[in-house]
Structure formats: C-alpha cells, structure tokens
PDB file of C-alpha atoms in Angstrom:
ATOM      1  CA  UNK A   1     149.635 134.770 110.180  1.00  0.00           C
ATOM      2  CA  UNK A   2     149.308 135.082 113.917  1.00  0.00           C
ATOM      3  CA  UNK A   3     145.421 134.655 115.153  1.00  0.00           C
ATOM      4  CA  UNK A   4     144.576 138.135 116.540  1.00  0.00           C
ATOM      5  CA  UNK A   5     142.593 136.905 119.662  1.00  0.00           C
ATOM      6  CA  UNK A   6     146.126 134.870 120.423  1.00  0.00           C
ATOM      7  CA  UNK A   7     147.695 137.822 120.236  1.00  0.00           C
ATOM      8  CA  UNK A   8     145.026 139.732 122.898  1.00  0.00           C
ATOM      9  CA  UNK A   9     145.874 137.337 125.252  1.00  0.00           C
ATOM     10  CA  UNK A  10     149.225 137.650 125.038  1.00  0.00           C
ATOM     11  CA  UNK A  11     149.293 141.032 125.366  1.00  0.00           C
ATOM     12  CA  UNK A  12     146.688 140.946 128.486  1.00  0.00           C
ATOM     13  CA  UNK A  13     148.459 138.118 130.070  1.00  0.00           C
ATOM     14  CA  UNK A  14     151.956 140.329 129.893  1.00  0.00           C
ATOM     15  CA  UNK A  15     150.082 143.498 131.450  1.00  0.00           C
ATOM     16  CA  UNK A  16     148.538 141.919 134.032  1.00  0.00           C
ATOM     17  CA  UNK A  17     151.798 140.685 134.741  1.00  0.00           C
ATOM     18  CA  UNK A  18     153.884 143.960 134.707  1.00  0.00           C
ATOM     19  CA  UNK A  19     150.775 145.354 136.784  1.00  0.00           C
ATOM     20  CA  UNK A  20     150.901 142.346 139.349  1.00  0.00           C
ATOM     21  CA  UNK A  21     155.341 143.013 139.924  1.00  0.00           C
ATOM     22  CA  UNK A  22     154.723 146.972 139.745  1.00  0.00           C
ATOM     23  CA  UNK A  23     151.964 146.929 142.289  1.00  0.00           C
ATOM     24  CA  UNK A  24     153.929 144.196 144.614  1.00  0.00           C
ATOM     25  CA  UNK A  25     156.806 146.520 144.354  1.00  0.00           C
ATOM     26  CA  UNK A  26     154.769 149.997 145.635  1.00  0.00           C
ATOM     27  CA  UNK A  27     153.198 147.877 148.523  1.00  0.00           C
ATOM     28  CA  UNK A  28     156.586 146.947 150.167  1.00  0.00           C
ATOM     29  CA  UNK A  29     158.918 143.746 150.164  1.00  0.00           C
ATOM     30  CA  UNK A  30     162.914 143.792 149.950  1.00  0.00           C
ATOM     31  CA  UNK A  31     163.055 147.878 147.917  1.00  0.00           C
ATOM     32  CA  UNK A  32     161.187 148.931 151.101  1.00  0.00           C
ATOM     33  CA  UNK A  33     163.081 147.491 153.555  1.00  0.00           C
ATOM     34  CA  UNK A  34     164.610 150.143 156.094  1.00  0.00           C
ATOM     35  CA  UNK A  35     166.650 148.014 158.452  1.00  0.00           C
ATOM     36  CA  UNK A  36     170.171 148.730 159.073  1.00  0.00           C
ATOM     37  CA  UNK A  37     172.453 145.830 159.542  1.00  0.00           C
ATOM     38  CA  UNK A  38     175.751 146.739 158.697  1.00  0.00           C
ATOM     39  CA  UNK A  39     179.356 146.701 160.306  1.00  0.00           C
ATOM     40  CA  UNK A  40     180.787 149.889 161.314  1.00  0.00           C
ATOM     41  CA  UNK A  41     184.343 151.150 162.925  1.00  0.00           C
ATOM     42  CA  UNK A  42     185.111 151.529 166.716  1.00  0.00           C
ATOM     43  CA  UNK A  43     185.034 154.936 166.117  1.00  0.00           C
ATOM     44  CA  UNK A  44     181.554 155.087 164.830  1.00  0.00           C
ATOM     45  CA  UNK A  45     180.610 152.374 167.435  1.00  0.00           C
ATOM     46  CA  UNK A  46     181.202 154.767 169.901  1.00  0.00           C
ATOM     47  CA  UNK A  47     179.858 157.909 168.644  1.00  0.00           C
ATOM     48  CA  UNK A  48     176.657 156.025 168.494  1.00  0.00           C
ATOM     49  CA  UNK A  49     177.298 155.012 172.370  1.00  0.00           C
ATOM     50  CA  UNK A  50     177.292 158.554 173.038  1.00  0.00           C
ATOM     51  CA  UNK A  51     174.621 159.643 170.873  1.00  0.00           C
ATOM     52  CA  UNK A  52     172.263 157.515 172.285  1.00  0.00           C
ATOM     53  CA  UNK A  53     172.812 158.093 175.868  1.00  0.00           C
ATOM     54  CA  UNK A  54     170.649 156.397 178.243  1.00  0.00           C
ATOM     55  CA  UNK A  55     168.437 155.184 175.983  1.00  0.00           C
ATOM     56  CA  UNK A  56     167.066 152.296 177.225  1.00  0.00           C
ATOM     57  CA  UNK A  57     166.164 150.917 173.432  1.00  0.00           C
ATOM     58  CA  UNK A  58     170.175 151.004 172.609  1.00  0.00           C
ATOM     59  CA  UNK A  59     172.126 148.125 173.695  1.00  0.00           C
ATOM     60  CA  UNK A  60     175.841 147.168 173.371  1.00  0.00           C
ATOM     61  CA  UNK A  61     176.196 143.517 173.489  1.00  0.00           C
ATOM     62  CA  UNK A  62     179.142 141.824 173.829  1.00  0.00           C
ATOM     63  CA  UNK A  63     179.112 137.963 172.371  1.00  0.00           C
ATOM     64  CA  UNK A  64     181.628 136.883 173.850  1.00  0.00           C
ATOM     65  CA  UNK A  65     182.537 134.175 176.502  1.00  0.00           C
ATOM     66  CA  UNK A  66     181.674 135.688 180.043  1.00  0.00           C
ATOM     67  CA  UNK A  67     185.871 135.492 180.823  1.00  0.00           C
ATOM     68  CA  UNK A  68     186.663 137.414 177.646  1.00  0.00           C
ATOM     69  CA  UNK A  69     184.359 140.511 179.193  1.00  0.00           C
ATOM     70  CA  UNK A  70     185.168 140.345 182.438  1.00  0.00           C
ATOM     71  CA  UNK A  71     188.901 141.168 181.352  1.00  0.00           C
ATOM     72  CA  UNK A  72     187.814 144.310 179.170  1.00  0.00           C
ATOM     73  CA  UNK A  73     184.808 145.325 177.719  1.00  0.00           C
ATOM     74  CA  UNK A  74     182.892 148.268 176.504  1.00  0.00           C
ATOM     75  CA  UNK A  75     181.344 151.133 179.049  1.00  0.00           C
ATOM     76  CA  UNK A  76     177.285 149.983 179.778  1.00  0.00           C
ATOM     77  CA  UNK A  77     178.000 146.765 177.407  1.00  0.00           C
ATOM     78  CA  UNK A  78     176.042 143.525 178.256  1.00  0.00           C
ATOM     79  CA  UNK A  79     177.274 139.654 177.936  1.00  0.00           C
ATOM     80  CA  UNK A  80     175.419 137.501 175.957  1.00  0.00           C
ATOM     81  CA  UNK A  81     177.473 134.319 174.912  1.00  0.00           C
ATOM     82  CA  UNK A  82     177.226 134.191 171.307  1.00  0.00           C
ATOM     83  CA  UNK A  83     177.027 130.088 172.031  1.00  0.00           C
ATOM     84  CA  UNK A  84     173.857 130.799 173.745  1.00  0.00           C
ATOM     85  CA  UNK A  85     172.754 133.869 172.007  1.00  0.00           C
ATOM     86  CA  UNK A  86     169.513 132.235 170.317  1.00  0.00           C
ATOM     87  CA  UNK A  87     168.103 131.247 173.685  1.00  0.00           C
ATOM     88  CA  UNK A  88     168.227 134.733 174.664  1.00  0.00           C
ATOM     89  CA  UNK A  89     167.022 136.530 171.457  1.00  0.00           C
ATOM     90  CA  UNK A  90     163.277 136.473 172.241  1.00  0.00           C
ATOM     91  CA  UNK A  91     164.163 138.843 174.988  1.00  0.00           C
ATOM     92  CA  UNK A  92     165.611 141.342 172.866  1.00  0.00           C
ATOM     93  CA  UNK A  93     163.214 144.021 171.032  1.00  0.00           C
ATOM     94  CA  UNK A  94     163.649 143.512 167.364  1.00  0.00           C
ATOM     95  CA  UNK A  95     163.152 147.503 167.111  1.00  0.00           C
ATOM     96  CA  UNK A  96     165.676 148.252 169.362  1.00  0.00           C
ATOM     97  CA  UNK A  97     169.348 149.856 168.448  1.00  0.00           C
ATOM     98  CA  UNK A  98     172.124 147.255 168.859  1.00  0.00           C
ATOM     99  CA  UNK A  99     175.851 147.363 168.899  1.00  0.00           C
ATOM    100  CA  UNK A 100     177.651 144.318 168.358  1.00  0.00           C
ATOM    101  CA  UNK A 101     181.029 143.024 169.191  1.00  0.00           C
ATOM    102  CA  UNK A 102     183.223 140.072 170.178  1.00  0.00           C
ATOM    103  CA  UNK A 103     187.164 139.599 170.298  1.00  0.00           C
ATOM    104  CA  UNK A 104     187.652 140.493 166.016  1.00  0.00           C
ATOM    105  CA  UNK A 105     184.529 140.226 164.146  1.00  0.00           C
ATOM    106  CA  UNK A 106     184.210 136.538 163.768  1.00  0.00           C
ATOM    107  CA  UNK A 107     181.456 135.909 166.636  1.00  0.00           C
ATOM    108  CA  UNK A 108     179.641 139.053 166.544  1.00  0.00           C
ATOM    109  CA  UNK A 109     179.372 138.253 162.315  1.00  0.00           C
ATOM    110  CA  UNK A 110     177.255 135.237 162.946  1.00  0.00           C
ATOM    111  CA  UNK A 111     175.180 136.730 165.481  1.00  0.00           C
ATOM    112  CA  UNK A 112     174.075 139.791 163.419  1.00  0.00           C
ATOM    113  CA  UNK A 113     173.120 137.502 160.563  1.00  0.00           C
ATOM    114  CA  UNK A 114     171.115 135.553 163.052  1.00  0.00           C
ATOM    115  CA  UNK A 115     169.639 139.278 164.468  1.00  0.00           C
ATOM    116  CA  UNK A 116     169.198 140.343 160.755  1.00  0.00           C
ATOM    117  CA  UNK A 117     167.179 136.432 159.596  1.00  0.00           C
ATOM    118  CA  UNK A 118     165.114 137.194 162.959  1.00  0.00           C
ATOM    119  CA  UNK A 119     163.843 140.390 161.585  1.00  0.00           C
ATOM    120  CA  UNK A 120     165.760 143.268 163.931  1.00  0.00           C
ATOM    121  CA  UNK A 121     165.833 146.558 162.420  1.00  0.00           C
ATOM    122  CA  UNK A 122     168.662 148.064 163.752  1.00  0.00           C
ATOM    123  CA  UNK A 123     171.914 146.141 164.280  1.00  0.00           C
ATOM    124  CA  UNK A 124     175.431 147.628 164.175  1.00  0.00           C
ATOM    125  CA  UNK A 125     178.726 145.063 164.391  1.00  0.00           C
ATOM    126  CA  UNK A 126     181.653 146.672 165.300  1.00  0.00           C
ATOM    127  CA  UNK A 127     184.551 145.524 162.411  1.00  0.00           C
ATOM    128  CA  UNK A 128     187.682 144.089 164.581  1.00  0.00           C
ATOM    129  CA  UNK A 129     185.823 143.964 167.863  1.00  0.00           C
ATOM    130  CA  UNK A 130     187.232 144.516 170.807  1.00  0.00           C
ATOM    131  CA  UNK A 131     190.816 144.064 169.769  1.00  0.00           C
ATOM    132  CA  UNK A 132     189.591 147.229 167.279  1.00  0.00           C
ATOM    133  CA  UNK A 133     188.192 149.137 169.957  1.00  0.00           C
ATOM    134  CA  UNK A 134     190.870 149.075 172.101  1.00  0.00           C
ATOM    135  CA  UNK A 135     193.899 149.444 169.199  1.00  0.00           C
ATOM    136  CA  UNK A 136     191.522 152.922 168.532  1.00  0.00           C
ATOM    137  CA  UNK A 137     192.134 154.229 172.889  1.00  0.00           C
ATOM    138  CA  UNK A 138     188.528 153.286 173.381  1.00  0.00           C
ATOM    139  CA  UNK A 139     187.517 153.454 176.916  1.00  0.00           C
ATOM    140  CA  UNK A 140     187.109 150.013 178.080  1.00  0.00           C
ATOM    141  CA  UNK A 141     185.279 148.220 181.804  1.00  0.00           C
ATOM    142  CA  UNK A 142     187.334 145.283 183.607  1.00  0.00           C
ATOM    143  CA  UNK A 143     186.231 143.754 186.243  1.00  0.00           C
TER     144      UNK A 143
END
C-alpha cells in the first residue's frame, strides 16, 4: 500500500511543477517571440523597398565584397562586407527593418543567423540574392 502523505507530495511536487512551466509560458520566452527572420523572394524584397519608403529604420544591406556592389546593386542599398559584418553590427538598431542580400543566398544566410543570435527583430534575406533580383527585372545601381 502506498503511504498517503508520499502520495501528497507527489501530487504537490507535480502541480507546482505544471504551475511553474504554465506560468513561465504566459510571461514570455520562445511562444512569445515576435521577430521575423525569414527569407523571402526578390519580388517581396522589393515590395517591402517600396513600402517602406524613406524610412530611415529600413535598411537594404548588401554583404557582399565592395567590387561585387559597385558592379550592380539594389536602389538605396548599403555595403557591409559580410567578412567584416560583426565589427559593424553594434551600429545597426536591432529594431530596425532589414533586407538582406549577397550574390545567391550563401553570404547573406550566415549573416541573418548572426542578426537573428544578436537579437534583431526584423530581418528579411532575399532567397538567390542578387543573381535573383536581377533574373526577376529588378531595378538595379552600378557605379
């Protein structure tokens, strides 16, 4: 026969449990989290360009080497090497509303896990980069 006092704390330790994973759940953690990190089309890459205008809390960044963008690169876009790009991520608001891209996905792939294991809210990689963007009659910069 099972002692009943063993069986009180069982049933105590158990609910206090349940309680402890139920109330951890309600006051936030990963159900709660509301970044977006994700990879998205050229197309959808540049509605969000136009969408967001001149906001000055949207960037495009472009990872790649400064040679690569200087022979074709999205409208407004900035160069950030991706070889370099942890020196310059304490400059970058980690609420802001990123697009990124490199030459096909590869670059830009590592960088937004490093943007999303910083904490960034809101990072968009553009699937097929560049080569993507211009195969889709995107309007591209080369200077």
């Amino acid at each position: 026969m099972v002692d009943p006092h063993f069986s009180f704390v069982l049933l105590l330790a158990v609910g206090s449990i349940i309680a402890v994973v139920l109330i951890g759940g309600c006051l936030g953690g990963p159900a709660s989290d509301d970044r977006i990190i994700r990879t998205i089309t050229p197309a959808e890459a540049s509605g969000l360009v136009e969408e967001a205008g001149q906001d000055p809390k949207f960037v495009v960044i472009d990872v790649r080497r400064p040679d690569e963008f200087a022979r074709g690169h999205i409208p407004g876009a900035i160069n950030i090497n991706s070889a370099q790009f942890s020196e310059h991520m304490g400059s970058l608001d980690p609420d802001g509303r990123y697009v990124i891209c490199c030459q096909r996905g590869g670059r830009s792939a590592g960088v937004r896990e490093m943007m999303r294991e910083a904490g960034f809210r809101e990072v968009y990689e553009i699937g097929g980069g560049m080569s993507a963007w211009e195969a889709a009659g995107l309007p591209v910069v080369r200077d």
